[in-house]
Each structure stands twice: as C-alpha cells, then as structure tokens.
CSV table of C-alpha atoms in Angstrom, one decimal:
chain,number,residue,atom,x,y,z
A,19,MET,CA,158.6,458.6,170.5
A,20,PRO,CA,155.7,460.7,171.7
A,21,SER,CA,153.5,459.8,174.6
A,22,THR,CA,150.3,461.2,176.1
A,23,ARG,CA,150.0,461.0,179.9
A,24,ILE,CA,146.8,462.0,181.6
A,25,LEU,CA,145.8,462.2,185.2
A,26,LEU,CA,142.1,461.2,185.5
A,27,GLN,CA,141.7,460.8,189.2
A,28,ASN,CA,138.3,462.0,190.5
A,29,THR,CA,137.3,463.4,187.1
A,30,ASP,CA,134.3,462.8,184.9
A,31,ALA,CA,136.7,461.4,182.2
A,32,SER,CA,138.1,458.9,184.7
A,33,GLY,CA,134.6,457.5,185.5
A,34,GLU,CA,133.6,457.5,181.9
A,35,LEU,CA,136.7,455.6,180.9
A,36,ALA,CA,136.2,453.0,183.6
A,37,ARG,CA,132.6,452.5,182.5
A,38,SER,CA,133.7,452.2,178.9
A,39,PHE,CA,136.1,449.3,179.8
A,40,GLU,CA,133.3,447.6,181.7
A,41,ALA,CA,131.0,448.0,178.7
A,42,LEU,CA,133.6,446.6,176.4
A,43,ARG,CA,134.0,443.5,178.5
A,44,ALA,CA,130.2,443.0,178.7
A,45,GLU,CA,129.8,443.6,175.0
A,46,ASN,CA,132.4,440.9,174.2
A,47,GLU,CA,131.3,438.5,177.0
A,48,LEU,CA,134.7,438.7,178.7
A,49,ALA,CA,134.3,437.1,182.2
A,50,THR,CA,136.2,438.9,184.9
A,51,ASP,CA,136.0,435.8,187.2
A,52,TYR,CA,137.3,432.4,186.3
A,53,PRO,CA,134.6,429.7,186.3
A,54,ALA,CA,134.6,427.9,189.7
A,55,ASP,CA,134.6,424.4,188.1
A,56,ALA,CA,137.7,425.2,186.0
A,57,VAL,CA,139.5,426.7,189.1
A,58,ALA,CA,138.5,423.5,191.1
A,59,ASP,CA,139.9,421.4,188.3
A,60,ALA,CA,143.2,423.3,188.4
A,61,LEU,CA,143.5,423.1,192.1
A,62,ASP,CA,142.9,419.4,192.1
A,63,ALA,CA,145.6,419.0,189.5
A,64,LEU,CA,147.9,421.0,191.6
A,65,ALA,CA,147.2,418.8,194.6
A,66,HIS,CA,148.0,415.6,192.7
A,67,VAL,CA,150.8,416.9,190.4
A,68,GLU,CA,153.8,414.6,189.6
A,69,LYS,CA,156.8,416.6,188.5
A,70,PRO,CA,159.3,414.9,186.2
A,71,GLU,CA,162.2,412.9,187.6
A,72,ARG,CA,164.8,414.8,185.6
A,73,ASP,CA,166.2,417.5,187.9
A,74,GLU,CA,167.9,420.6,186.4
A,75,THR,CA,167.4,422.9,189.4
A,76,SER,CA,171.1,423.4,189.6
A,77,VAL,CA,171.1,425.1,186.2
A,78,PRO,CA,170.9,428.9,186.8
A,79,PHE,CA,168.0,429.7,184.4
A,80,PHE,CA,166.9,433.4,184.3
A,81,THR,CA,163.8,435.1,182.9
A,82,ILE,CA,163.5,438.3,180.9
A,83,ASP,CA,160.0,439.8,180.6
A,84,PRO,CA,158.2,443.2,180.6
A,85,ALA,CA,158.5,444.8,184.1
A,86,GLY,CA,155.8,443.7,186.4
A,87,SER,CA,154.9,440.5,184.5
A,88,MET,CA,153.9,437.5,186.7
A,89,ASP,CA,152.9,435.0,184.0
A,90,LEU,CA,156.4,433.9,183.0
A,91,ASP,CA,156.5,431.4,180.2
A,92,GLN,CA,160.2,431.2,179.4
A,93,ALA,CA,163.5,431.0,181.2
A,94,MET,CA,166.9,430.5,179.6
A,95,HIS,CA,170.4,429.4,180.3
A,96,LEU,CA,173.2,430.3,177.8
A,97,GLU,CA,176.8,429.2,177.7
A,98,ARG,CA,179.6,428.9,175.3
A,99,ASP,CA,180.2,425.5,173.6
A,100,GLY,CA,183.6,425.5,171.9
A,101,GLU,CA,183.3,428.1,169.1
A,102,GLY,CA,179.5,427.9,169.3
A,103,PHE,CA,176.8,428.0,172.0
A,104,HIS,CA,174.6,425.9,174.2
A,105,VAL,CA,171.1,427.2,174.7
A,106,ARG,CA,168.6,425.7,177.2
A,107,TYR,CA,165.2,427.3,176.9
A,108,ALA,CA,162.7,426.3,179.6
A,109,ILE,CA,159.0,426.7,178.8
A,110,ALA,CA,156.2,426.5,181.4
A,111,ASP,CA,154.7,423.0,181.7
A,112,VAL,CA,151.1,424.0,181.4
A,113,PRO,CA,150.0,420.5,180.1
A,114,LEU,CA,151.0,419.1,183.5
A,115,TYR,CA,148.0,421.0,185.1
A,116,VAL,CA,145.3,420.8,182.3
A,117,ARG,CA,143.5,417.5,182.2
A,118,PRO,CA,142.3,416.6,178.7
A,119,GLY,CA,138.5,416.8,178.6
A,120,GLY,CA,138.2,418.5,182.0
A,121,ALA,CA,136.5,421.8,182.9
A,122,LEU,CA,139.8,423.7,182.7
A,123,ASP,CA,140.6,422.3,179.3
A,124,ALA,CA,137.1,423.3,178.1
A,125,GLU,CA,137.5,426.9,179.5
A,126,THR,CA,140.9,427.4,178.0
A,127,ARG,CA,139.6,426.3,174.6
A,128,ARG,CA,136.8,428.9,174.9
A,129,ARG,CA,139.3,431.7,175.9
A,130,GLY,CA,142.1,430.8,173.5
A,131,GLN,CA,144.5,433.4,174.8
A,132,THR,CA,145.0,436.0,177.5
A,133,ILE,CA,143.3,439.3,176.8
A,134,TYR,CA,145.1,442.4,178.1
A,135,MET,CA,143.2,445.6,179.1
A,136,PRO,CA,144.5,448.7,180.9
A,137,ASP,CA,142.6,448.1,184.1
A,138,MET,CA,142.9,444.2,184.1
A,139,ARG,CA,143.7,441.2,182.1
A,140,ILE,CA,141.4,438.3,181.2
A,141,PRO,CA,143.8,435.3,181.7
A,142,LEU,CA,143.8,432.1,179.6
A,143,HIS,CA,144.4,430.1,182.8
A,144,PRO,CA,143.4,430.8,186.4
A,145,GLU,CA,145.9,432.9,188.4
A,146,GLU,CA,146.7,429.9,190.6
A,147,LEU,CA,148.5,428.5,187.5
A,148,SER,CA,149.4,431.5,185.3
A,149,GLU,CA,150.9,433.6,188.1
A,150,GLY,CA,151.5,430.7,190.5
A,151,ALA,CA,152.5,427.1,190.2
A,152,ALA,CA,153.1,427.0,186.4
A,153,SER,CA,154.8,430.3,186.1
A,154,LEU,CA,158.7,430.3,186.0
A,155,LEU,CA,158.9,432.7,189.0
A,156,GLU,CA,162.3,433.4,190.6
A,157,GLY,CA,163.2,430.8,193.2
A,158,GLN,CA,160.3,428.5,192.5
A,159,ILE,CA,160.9,424.9,191.5
A,160,CYS,CA,158.7,424.2,188.4
A,161,SER,CA,158.2,421.5,185.8
A,162,ALA,CA,159.2,422.8,182.4
A,163,PHE,CA,159.7,421.7,178.8
A,164,VAL,CA,163.4,422.2,178.2
A,165,TRP,CA,164.5,422.9,174.6
A,166,ASP,CA,168.2,421.9,174.5
A,167,MET,CA,169.9,423.4,171.5
A,168,HIS,CA,173.5,423.5,170.3
A,169,LEU,CA,174.5,426.2,167.9
A,170,ASP,CA,177.6,426.7,165.8
A,171,ALA,CA,179.7,429.9,165.6
A,172,ARG,CA,177.3,431.5,163.1
A,173,GLY,CA,174.3,430.8,165.3
A,174,GLU,CA,172.9,427.9,163.2
A,175,VAL,CA,171.3,425.1,165.2
A,176,THR,CA,173.3,421.9,164.9
A,177,SER,CA,171.3,419.7,167.2
A,178,ALA,CA,168.1,420.0,169.3
A,179,SER,CA,166.0,418.0,171.7
A,180,LEU,CA,163.1,418.5,174.1
A,181,TYR,CA,162.5,417.0,177.4
A,182,ARG,CA,160.7,417.6,180.7
A,183,ALA,CA,162.6,418.5,183.8
A,184,GLN,CA,162.4,420.4,187.1
A,185,VAL,CA,163.9,423.8,186.8
A,186,ARG,CA,164.4,426.9,189.0
A,187,SER,CA,164.9,430.4,187.8
A,188,VAL,CA,167.5,432.3,189.8
A,189,GLU,CA,166.7,435.8,188.7
A,190,ARG,CA,163.8,437.7,187.2
A,191,LEU,CA,164.9,440.5,184.9
A,192,ASP,CA,163.2,443.0,182.6
A,193,TYR,CA,164.4,444.3,179.2
A,194,THR,CA,165.4,447.7,180.7
A,195,GLN,CA,167.7,446.0,183.2
A,196,VAL,CA,169.4,443.9,180.6
A,197,GLN,CA,169.8,446.8,178.2
A,198,GLY,CA,171.1,449.0,180.9
A,199,ASN,CA,173.8,446.5,181.9
A,200,VAL,CA,174.9,446.1,178.3
A,201,ASP,CA,174.8,449.8,177.4
A,202,GLY,CA,176.4,450.9,180.7
A,203,GLY,CA,179.2,448.3,180.7
A,204,GLY,CA,177.9,446.6,183.8
A,205,ALA,CA,176.8,447.9,187.1
A,206,MET,CA,178.9,450.7,188.6
A,207,GLY,CA,181.1,450.6,185.6
A,208,GLY,CA,181.9,446.9,185.9
A,209,ALA,CA,181.9,444.3,183.2
A,210,VAL,CA,178.9,443.4,181.2
A,211,ASP,CA,177.1,440.4,182.6
A,212,GLU,CA,178.3,437.3,180.6
A,213,ARG,CA,174.7,436.1,180.3
A,214,PHE,CA,173.7,439.3,178.6
A,215,ALA,CA,176.8,439.4,176.4
A,216,LEU,CA,175.9,435.9,175.2
A,217,LEU,CA,172.2,436.9,174.6
A,218,ARG,CA,173.4,439.8,172.5
A,219,GLN,CA,175.8,437.8,170.5
A,220,ILE,CA,173.4,435.0,169.8
A,221,GLY,CA,170.5,437.4,169.1
A,222,GLU,CA,172.6,439.4,166.6
A,223,LEU,CA,173.8,436.2,164.9
A,224,ARG,CA,170.3,435.0,164.6
A,225,ALA,CA,169.1,438.3,163.3
A,226,GLN,CA,171.8,438.2,160.6
A,227,LEU,CA,170.7,434.7,159.6
A,228,GLU,CA,167.1,436.0,159.4
A,229,ILE,CA,168.2,438.6,156.9
A,230,GLU,CA,170.2,436.1,154.9
A,231,ARG,CA,167.2,433.8,154.7
A,232,GLY,CA,165.1,436.7,153.4
A,233,GLY,CA,163.1,437.1,156.6
A,234,ALA,CA,161.6,440.4,157.8
A,235,SER,CA,160.7,441.8,161.2
A,236,LEU,CA,158.2,444.6,161.0
A,237,PRO,CA,159.5,447.4,163.3
A,238,MET,CA,156.0,448.7,164.0
A,239,PRO,CA,156.0,450.9,167.2
A,240,GLU,CA,153.6,449.3,169.6
A,241,GLN,CA,151.0,451.7,170.9
A,242,GLU,CA,150.3,450.8,174.6
A,243,VAL,CA,148.2,451.9,177.5
A,244,SER,CA,149.7,451.7,180.9
A,245,GLU,CA,148.4,452.6,184.4
A,246,PRO,CA,151.4,453.7,186.5
A,247,SER,CA,149.0,454.4,189.4
A,248,PRO,CA,145.2,454.1,189.8
A,249,GLY,CA,143.5,456.5,187.5
A,250,ASP,CA,146.8,457.7,186.0
A,251,TYR,CA,146.9,456.4,182.4
A,252,GLU,CA,149.5,456.8,179.8
A,253,VAL,CA,149.3,456.2,176.0
A,254,HIS,CA,152.7,455.8,174.5
A,255,PHE,CA,154.6,454.2,171.7
A,256,ARG,CA,156.9,451.7,173.1
A,257,PRO,CA,160.0,451.4,171.0
A,258,PRO,CA,161.5,448.0,171.7
A,259,VAL,CA,165.0,448.0,173.1
A,260,PRO,CA,167.6,445.8,171.4
A,261,SER,CA,167.6,443.3,174.2
A,262,GLU,CA,163.9,442.6,173.4
A,263,ASP,CA,164.9,441.7,169.8
A,264,TRP,CA,167.8,439.4,171.1
A,265,ASN,CA,165.3,437.7,173.4
A,266,ALA,CA,162.8,437.4,170.5
A,267,GLN,CA,165.4,435.7,168.4
A,268,ILE,CA,165.8,432.9,171.0
A,269,SER,CA,162.0,432.3,170.8
A,270,LEU,CA,162.0,432.5,167.0
A,271,MET,CA,164.9,430.0,166.8
A,272,THR,CA,162.9,427.6,169.2
A,273,GLY,CA,159.8,427.9,167.0
A,274,MET,CA,161.8,427.1,163.9
A,275,VAL,CA,163.3,424.0,165.6
A,276,ALA,CA,159.8,422.9,166.7
A,277,ALA,CA,158.4,423.3,163.2
A,278,ARG,CA,161.2,421.2,161.7
A,279,MET,CA,160.7,418.5,164.3
A,280,MET,CA,156.9,418.5,163.5
A,281,LEU,CA,157.4,418.4,159.8
A,282,ASP,CA,160.0,415.5,160.0
A,283,ALA,CA,157.4,413.6,162.1
A,284,GLY,CA,154.5,414.4,159.9
A,285,ILE,CA,152.3,415.8,162.6
A,286,GLY,CA,151.9,419.2,164.2
A,287,ILE,CA,150.6,422.7,163.8
A,288,LEU,CA,152.5,425.5,162.2
A,289,ARG,CA,152.2,429.3,162.2
A,290,THR,CA,152.2,430.1,158.5
A,291,MET,CA,152.1,433.2,156.3
A,292,PRO,CA,152.4,433.4,152.5
A,293,LYS,CA,155.1,435.4,150.9
A,294,ALA,CA,154.4,439.0,150.1
A,295,ASP,CA,153.1,439.5,146.5
A,296,GLU,CA,155.8,440.9,144.2
A,297,ARG,CA,153.5,443.7,143.1
A,298,ASP,CA,153.1,444.8,146.7
A,299,VAL,CA,156.9,444.8,147.3
A,300,ALA,CA,157.3,446.8,144.0
A,301,ARG,CA,154.8,449.3,145.2
A,302,PHE,CA,156.5,449.5,148.6
A,303,ARG,CA,159.8,450.3,146.8
A,304,LEU,CA,158.0,453.1,144.9
A,305,GLN,CA,156.7,454.5,148.2
A,306,ALA,CA,160.2,454.5,149.6
A,307,LYS,CA,161.5,456.3,146.6
A,308,ALA,CA,158.7,458.9,146.8
A,309,LEU,CA,159.5,459.6,150.4
A,310,GLY,CA,163.2,460.0,149.7
A,311,VAL,CA,164.3,456.9,151.7
A,312,ALA,CA,167.2,455.1,150.1
A,313,TRP,CA,166.7,451.4,149.4
A,314,ALA,CA,169.5,449.6,147.5
A,315,GLU,CA,168.4,447.2,144.8
A,316,ASP,CA,170.2,444.3,146.3
A,317,GLN,CA,168.8,444.9,149.8
A,318,THR,CA,166.0,442.6,150.9
A,319,TYR,CA,162.9,444.3,152.3
A,320,GLY,CA,163.6,442.6,155.6
A,321,ALA,CA,167.1,444.2,155.8
A,322,PHE,CA,165.5,447.5,154.6
A,323,LEU,CA,162.8,447.4,157.3
A,324,ARG,CA,165.5,446.8,160.0
A,325,SER,CA,167.3,450.0,158.8
A,326,LEU,CA,164.3,452.3,159.3
A,327,ASP,CA,164.3,455.0,162.0
A,328,ARG,CA,160.9,455.1,163.7
A,329,ASP,CA,161.5,458.6,164.9
A,330,ASP,CA,161.7,459.9,161.3
A,331,PRO,CA,158.2,460.7,160.0
A,332,HIS,CA,159.0,459.5,156.5
A,333,HIS,CA,160.5,456.2,157.8
A,334,LEU,CA,157.6,455.7,160.2
A,335,ALA,CA,155.1,456.2,157.3
A,336,LEU,CA,156.9,453.4,155.5
A,337,VAL,CA,156.6,451.1,158.5
A,338,HIS,CA,152.8,451.7,158.5
A,339,GLU,CA,152.7,451.0,154.8
A,340,ALA,CA,154.7,447.8,155.2
A,341,VAL,CA,151.8,446.2,157.1
A,342,GLY,CA,150.4,445.2,153.7
A,343,LEU,CA,153.4,442.9,153.2
A,344,PHE,CA,152.5,440.9,156.3
A,345,ARG,CA,149.1,439.4,155.5
A,346,GLY,CA,147.5,436.0,155.6
A,347,ALA,CA,149.0,434.6,158.9
A,348,ALA,CA,147.2,431.4,159.9
A,349,TYR,CA,147.6,428.2,162.0
A,350,THR,CA,148.1,425.2,159.7
A,351,PRO,CA,147.7,421.7,161.2
A,352,PHE,CA,148.9,418.5,159.6
A,353,ASP,CA,148.8,414.8,160.3
A,354,ARG,CA,150.0,412.3,157.8
A,355,ASP,CA,147.5,409.8,159.4
A,356,ASN,CA,144.5,412.1,159.0
A,357,PRO,CA,143.5,412.5,155.3
A,358,ALA,CA,141.7,415.7,156.1
A,359,ILE,CA,144.9,417.5,157.1
A,360,ALA,CA,147.6,415.1,155.7
A,361,THR,CA,149.6,417.6,153.8
A,362,PRO,CA,149.8,421.3,154.6
A,363,GLU,CA,149.5,423.6,151.6
A,364,ILE,CA,151.9,426.2,153.1
A,365,THR,CA,154.7,425.3,155.5
A,366,GLU,CA,156.6,428.6,155.7
A,367,GLN,CA,156.1,431.7,157.8
A,368,ALA,CA,157.2,434.3,155.2
A,369,ALA,CA,158.4,436.9,157.8
A,370,VAL,CA,160.6,434.2,159.4
A,371,ALA,CA,161.5,432.8,156.0
A,372,ALA,CA,161.3,429.3,157.3
A,373,PRO,CA,158.7,426.9,158.8
A,374,TYR,CA,157.8,428.1,162.3
A,375,ALA,CA,155.5,427.0,165.2
A,376,HIS,CA,154.2,428.7,168.4
A,377,VAL,CA,155.6,426.7,171.3
A,378,THR,CA,157.0,429.3,173.8
A,379,ALA,CA,154.0,431.0,175.4
A,380,PRO,CA,151.6,428.3,176.7
A,381,LEU,CA,150.5,430.3,179.8
A,382,ARG,CA,149.1,433.0,177.4
A,383,ARG,CA,148.3,431.2,174.2
A,384,LEU,CA,146.4,427.9,173.8
A,385,VAL,CA,148.0,426.5,170.7
A,386,ASP,CA,151.5,426.4,172.3
A,387,ARG,CA,150.3,423.7,174.8
A,388,PHE,CA,149.6,421.3,172.0
A,389,GLY,CA,152.7,422.1,170.0
A,390,LEU,CA,154.8,421.4,173.1
A,391,VAL,CA,153.2,418.0,173.7
A,392,VAL,CA,153.6,417.0,170.1
A,393,CYS,CA,157.3,417.9,170.0
A,394,GLU,CA,158.1,416.3,173.4
A,395,ALA,CA,156.6,413.0,172.2
A,396,VAL,CA,158.3,413.2,168.8
A,397,SER,CA,161.7,414.1,170.4
A,398,ASN,CA,161.6,411.2,172.7
A,399,GLY,CA,160.3,408.6,170.2
A,400,ARG,CA,156.8,408.2,171.6
A,401,GLU,CA,153.4,408.4,170.0
A,402,VAL,CA,151.7,411.8,170.2
A,403,PRO,CA,148.8,411.5,172.7
A,404,ALA,CA,145.4,411.0,171.1
A,405,TRP,CA,143.9,414.1,172.8
A,406,ALA,CA,146.6,416.3,171.3
A,407,ARG,CA,146.3,414.8,167.9
A,408,GLU,CA,142.5,415.1,167.9
A,409,ALA,CA,142.7,418.8,168.8
A,410,LEU,CA,144.8,419.8,165.8
A,411,VAL,CA,141.8,420.2,163.5
A,412,GLU,CA,139.9,422.6,165.8
A,413,LEU,CA,142.8,424.7,167.0
A,414,PRO,CA,143.1,427.0,163.9
A,415,GLU,CA,139.5,428.2,164.3
A,416,ILE,CA,139.9,428.8,168.0
A,417,MET,CA,143.1,430.8,167.5
A,418,LYS,CA,141.6,432.8,164.6
A,419,ARG,CA,138.6,433.7,166.6
A,420,THR,CA,140.5,434.7,169.7
A,421,ASP,CA,143.3,436.5,167.8
A,422,SER,CA,140.6,438.7,166.2
A,423,LEU,CA,139.0,439.3,169.6
A,424,ALA,CA,142.4,440.2,171.2
A,425,ARG,CA,143.2,442.7,168.4
A,426,LYS,CA,139.7,444.2,168.7
A,427,ILE,CA,139.9,444.7,172.4
A,428,ASP,CA,143.4,446.1,172.3
A,429,ARG,CA,142.5,448.7,169.6
A,430,ALA,CA,139.3,449.6,171.4
A,431,CYS,CA,141.1,450.2,174.7
A,432,VAL,CA,143.7,452.4,173.1
A,433,ASP,CA,141.1,454.4,171.3
A,434,ARG,CA,139.1,455.0,174.5
A,435,VAL,CA,142.2,456.2,176.4
A,436,GLU,CA,143.2,458.5,173.5
A,437,ALA,CA,139.7,460.0,173.5
A,438,ALA,CA,139.9,460.5,177.3
A,439,ALA,CA,143.3,462.1,177.0
A,440,LEU,CA,142.1,464.6,174.4
A,441,SER,CA,138.5,465.1,175.6
A,442,SER,CA,139.3,468.5,177.0
A,443,ASP,CA,141.1,469.7,173.8
A,444,VAL,CA,138.2,469.7,171.3
A,445,GLY,CA,138.7,472.7,169.0
A,446,GLU,CA,142.5,472.7,169.5
A,447,THR,CA,144.9,472.4,166.6
A,448,PHE,CA,147.7,469.8,166.5
A,449,ALA,CA,150.8,469.2,164.4
A,450,ALA,CA,150.7,465.8,162.6
A,451,PHE,CA,152.1,463.9,159.7
A,452,VAL,CA,150.5,461.4,157.4
A,453,VAL,CA,151.4,457.7,157.9
A,454,GLU,CA,148.8,456.2,155.5
A,455,ASP,CA,147.4,457.9,152.5
A,456,GLY,CA,143.9,456.4,152.7
A,457,ASP,CA,143.9,453.8,149.9
A,458,HIS,CA,147.1,451.8,149.7
A,459,GLY,CA,149.1,454.4,147.8
A,460,HIS,CA,146.3,455.7,145.5
A,461,GLY,CA,145.6,458.9,147.4
A,462,LYS,CA,141.9,458.3,148.0
A,463,GLY,CA,139.9,458.1,151.1
A,464,GLU,CA,140.7,459.6,154.5
A,465,PRO,CA,144.4,459.7,155.3
A,466,THR,CA,145.7,458.4,158.6
A,467,ILE,CA,147.7,460.8,160.7
A,468,GLN,CA,149.9,460.5,163.7
A,469,LEU,CA,150.1,463.5,166.1
A,470,VAL,CA,153.6,464.8,166.6
A,471,ASP,CA,153.4,465.4,170.4
A,472,HIS,CA,150.9,462.7,171.4
A,473,ALA,CA,150.9,459.0,170.9
A,474,VAL,CA,147.7,459.2,168.8
A,475,VAL,CA,146.9,457.7,165.4
A,476,ALA,CA,143.6,458.6,163.7
A,477,THR,CA,142.0,459.3,160.4
A,478,VAL,CA,141.5,462.9,159.3
A,479,LYS,CA,138.6,464.4,157.2
A,480,VAL,CA,140.0,466.3,154.2
A,481,GLY,CA,136.9,467.9,152.8
A,482,ASP,CA,137.5,469.9,149.6
A,483,ALA,CA,141.1,470.5,150.5
A,484,ALA,CA,144.0,468.6,148.8
A,485,ALA,CA,145.0,465.6,150.8
A,486,PRO,CA,148.5,465.8,152.2
A,487,ALA,CA,150.9,463.2,150.8
A,488,LEU,CA,152.3,460.2,152.6
A,489,GLY,CA,154.9,461.4,155.2
A,490,GLU,CA,153.9,465.0,154.8
A,491,ALA,CA,153.5,467.3,157.8
A,492,CYS,CA,150.1,469.0,158.3
A,493,GLU,CA,148.0,470.6,161.0
A,494,VAL,CA,144.7,469.1,162.2
A,495,THR,CA,141.9,470.3,164.4
A,496,LEU,CA,140.2,468.0,166.9
A,497,THR,CA,136.5,468.2,166.2
A,498,GLY,CA,135.2,465.5,168.5
A,499,ALA,CA,136.3,463.0,171.3
A,500,ASP,CA,133.8,460.3,172.4
A,501,ILE,CA,135.2,458.3,175.3
A,502,ALA,CA,132.4,455.7,175.2
A,503,THR,CA,133.2,454.7,171.7
A,504,GLY,CA,136.9,455.8,171.5
A,505,LYS,CA,136.1,457.9,168.4
A,506,LEU,CA,138.3,460.8,167.7
A,507,THR,CA,137.5,463.1,164.7
A,508,PHE,CA,140.0,465.4,163.1
A,509,ALA,CA,139.8,467.8,160.2
A,510,LEU,CA,142.6,469.5,158.3
A,511,ALA,CA,143.2,472.9,159.8
C-alpha cells in the first residue's frame, strides 16, 4: 500500500496546514477545551464512585488497540471450554461516571462521539475519564460491564450474560505485537501465545460463520493521517492485519448477543442496515467480470469481498465500487411500551447478516452507554432505568448528526494533508489508476483515481479525452493544491 510522508517543520506548508486544522475546528464549532461544569461533574462522580461488589480482578484480562491509544474501551479473557470456548469481554463502565441529567450527560449528548484529527482529538468524555479512571488501562482496577459468553466448537454462542464487576487488565497490546507473535511463532522462536492462538481460532470461526450467514465485511483500505513527530505528517493506507479482524469478530459477536437480548426483551437500540438491492449486486458482478476478477456464481458477495487483494488495482477498484452495497445504516430504537417506537421496521444489519447493536465502545460513542445499561438490566431481570428508556427516541438523531460530522472532519483533514504533501509538485505528472468511473458504472462525470506511489485519492478532469475505464492505468498532471481547502485538482496527462 502506498504512503506519502512529508516533513513540514519550519515550512510555510506546516504553518498553513496547522491554520487549516484550526479553521476547520472553528468552522464546525469543535471545542478544544472540555466545559468546566462538565469536568466538575465528572470529578465529583469520581470522588463518590461506588464500584461493583463483584470482583474479577484475578482474571487476567488484556487489551488490544492501535498503538498509542489511551481510551481503552475493551479488555478480553479467552479460554478453552471443553470443545468450545469461554469468552469474557469487559467494556468500560462509563455510566458509572455520567449522572443522568447532569452537565456531563448534556455535553456528551451534544458531542455524540470522539472526533479524531491529526493534531488532536475532540473527546466524547473529559480525559479524566476517557484516558483515566474509566479506561481499561494496564494495571488499573476499573468497573466494567462483563459480557460472559460460552461458544461451541464452531464458534456459535450457546449462552451469554452481562454483569458489572471490578476488573484489571494485565497487559496492554497493539495489533502489530499480536500479529508479530502469531506470524513469528512466538518471541525468540518460542511458542505462540495461547491467548493469541485462541483469538485467531475464535476470530476465524466467527468470520466463517459470517460468510455462512451471508454477511459481508467491506475491506476498504483506511486512509489515515498520522503525526510520528511534531510537524512530520504521513498520509497512508492502513491495511488491517489479520489480528485486527479477529479482534473485530469478538466485538461483532458481542453486538449480536446484545441485539438478541434487546429484541427478546422488547426494548433497545439496534444498528441496522437494509440488504443490498439485487440490481446493485448484479451490477457489481458485471463490474467484476469487466475487470477480469473471477467470482463464482455460488459465492456470496461477502465471501467474494474477503477474497479481494487490495494491492491489485483491479481488485481495489472493486472495493471502492462495493461501497454502493453498504448504504442506509441507521440506529433503530424500539420499546414495546412506547407506541411511537414499539416495533422496529428493520432489525437486521445486512453486512453482519443478523441483528446487531453497538455496545463495545462507550468511551468513544454515546449510543453504547445506553445499550449497555439496557442489556445489563435485562440480563439481570431488572427494569430498564427510565433515563435510558427515555433517551432511546433521541439517540438516532444525535448519532446521525455526529456520524456525519465525524466523516466530514476526517475527510477534510486527509484532504488538507494530501494538499500539503503535494503542494510543491504542481505541474508534475503521476502514475494512477481509476477506482471509480464517475457515475456508478455508466462512464459519466469525473473519474476518481488513486495515485500509484502516494496515498492520494482524487477526481481527475478528463476534458475532451476519452475517460479511462474502471481499474485502468493512466497518467495525471497535478494542476492545483490548495492546503486551506484541501482541494487537489488533476487533469489527464
């Protein structure tokens, strides 16, 4: 995967890029400081916190997150259980610190989720919680929601419960460390860590079940901006390592368990998405055929997507085109005691091919806090608290608004760093290939290209020339790079 690394220290581009980030925050009213009254509310809650009586600090939980992360939502413990498995998945107990109706509750509803930018992040919760008391940091005793799940030999969940307990993570790991141990056969040639071997086995079993259900994971390479050192920015496509997918399967499994628990109780909030239109799937098959990528008639599109090689331009073009199969995601609340939302019209998340709920990232996403509270009450035979029940109606709009904002900010930041990276190369010609044809397969409009040697995706002006076909190689000339707006303009060479 290509990347573009640029050193901008003490340059005009560095200052202009920093100013563009500041302007982006101001334009979107993103506060860099957390409101004092909400911080005070959090600190008061910390001073009077009552952790649960149940103590599972002897269980050796561990975390796996991107390197450098401090807001750790999840920790896990995996063990064999006869021919199956026992999974305990601890989730940060954010509700313990957020008082319903208080200043912190109001501010988190305004923010909705954590917004990530190259030079800072705008957290959902104050750092005293998100990177402190509520985070499942190594060695720290925390309150957590513990999902206790038993799986059979195929990876199917046979029983599940949710309770609060005190937990302690014994080790903080990142995906590269886990993958290195598995690929290298263990440190210094030793055995693979049993925890990681179990994670791989369970993750692969769950991925196979996903394919059998007709689910589909979109293997879109994630375009990221990182700052290895002050003023040193890198734009790159981050291909996820297999351990990231294994870890994601644990989270997906938990979300499916939560959704079933909610549906059985008649109250909750699901993450839903309608099935892809058959005409869109048929068109996608024709695109694969046109690009020379084999797709067996009896192979589901989920299995087909998993088989694609993101380093192959033709395959990557198909990944971009597959976005059209993943539309209409929403949050769907339901409560059999509330006529306005008594029955959800859609209960399935089509990519998962099952009902699914967000309950594993409460430090970074608002809706998870309420889903956890609903499920914990249901699992233990108690009434769902009124404050959680009442919030179900307003959560979809909050999450829709903040999801849109998060995507907008992320795209704008990437665009600005791309423009800074190439600002001194206006007039230069670059090798590229077409990843979108401009009009959903009809060959109209401006094609979208990806540069071969840089992690840059942009549209290209065709003019009177014949537009290159999907997946076709071409050469493009950079005609403009505006750091303030993140606008790159290319023309066919």
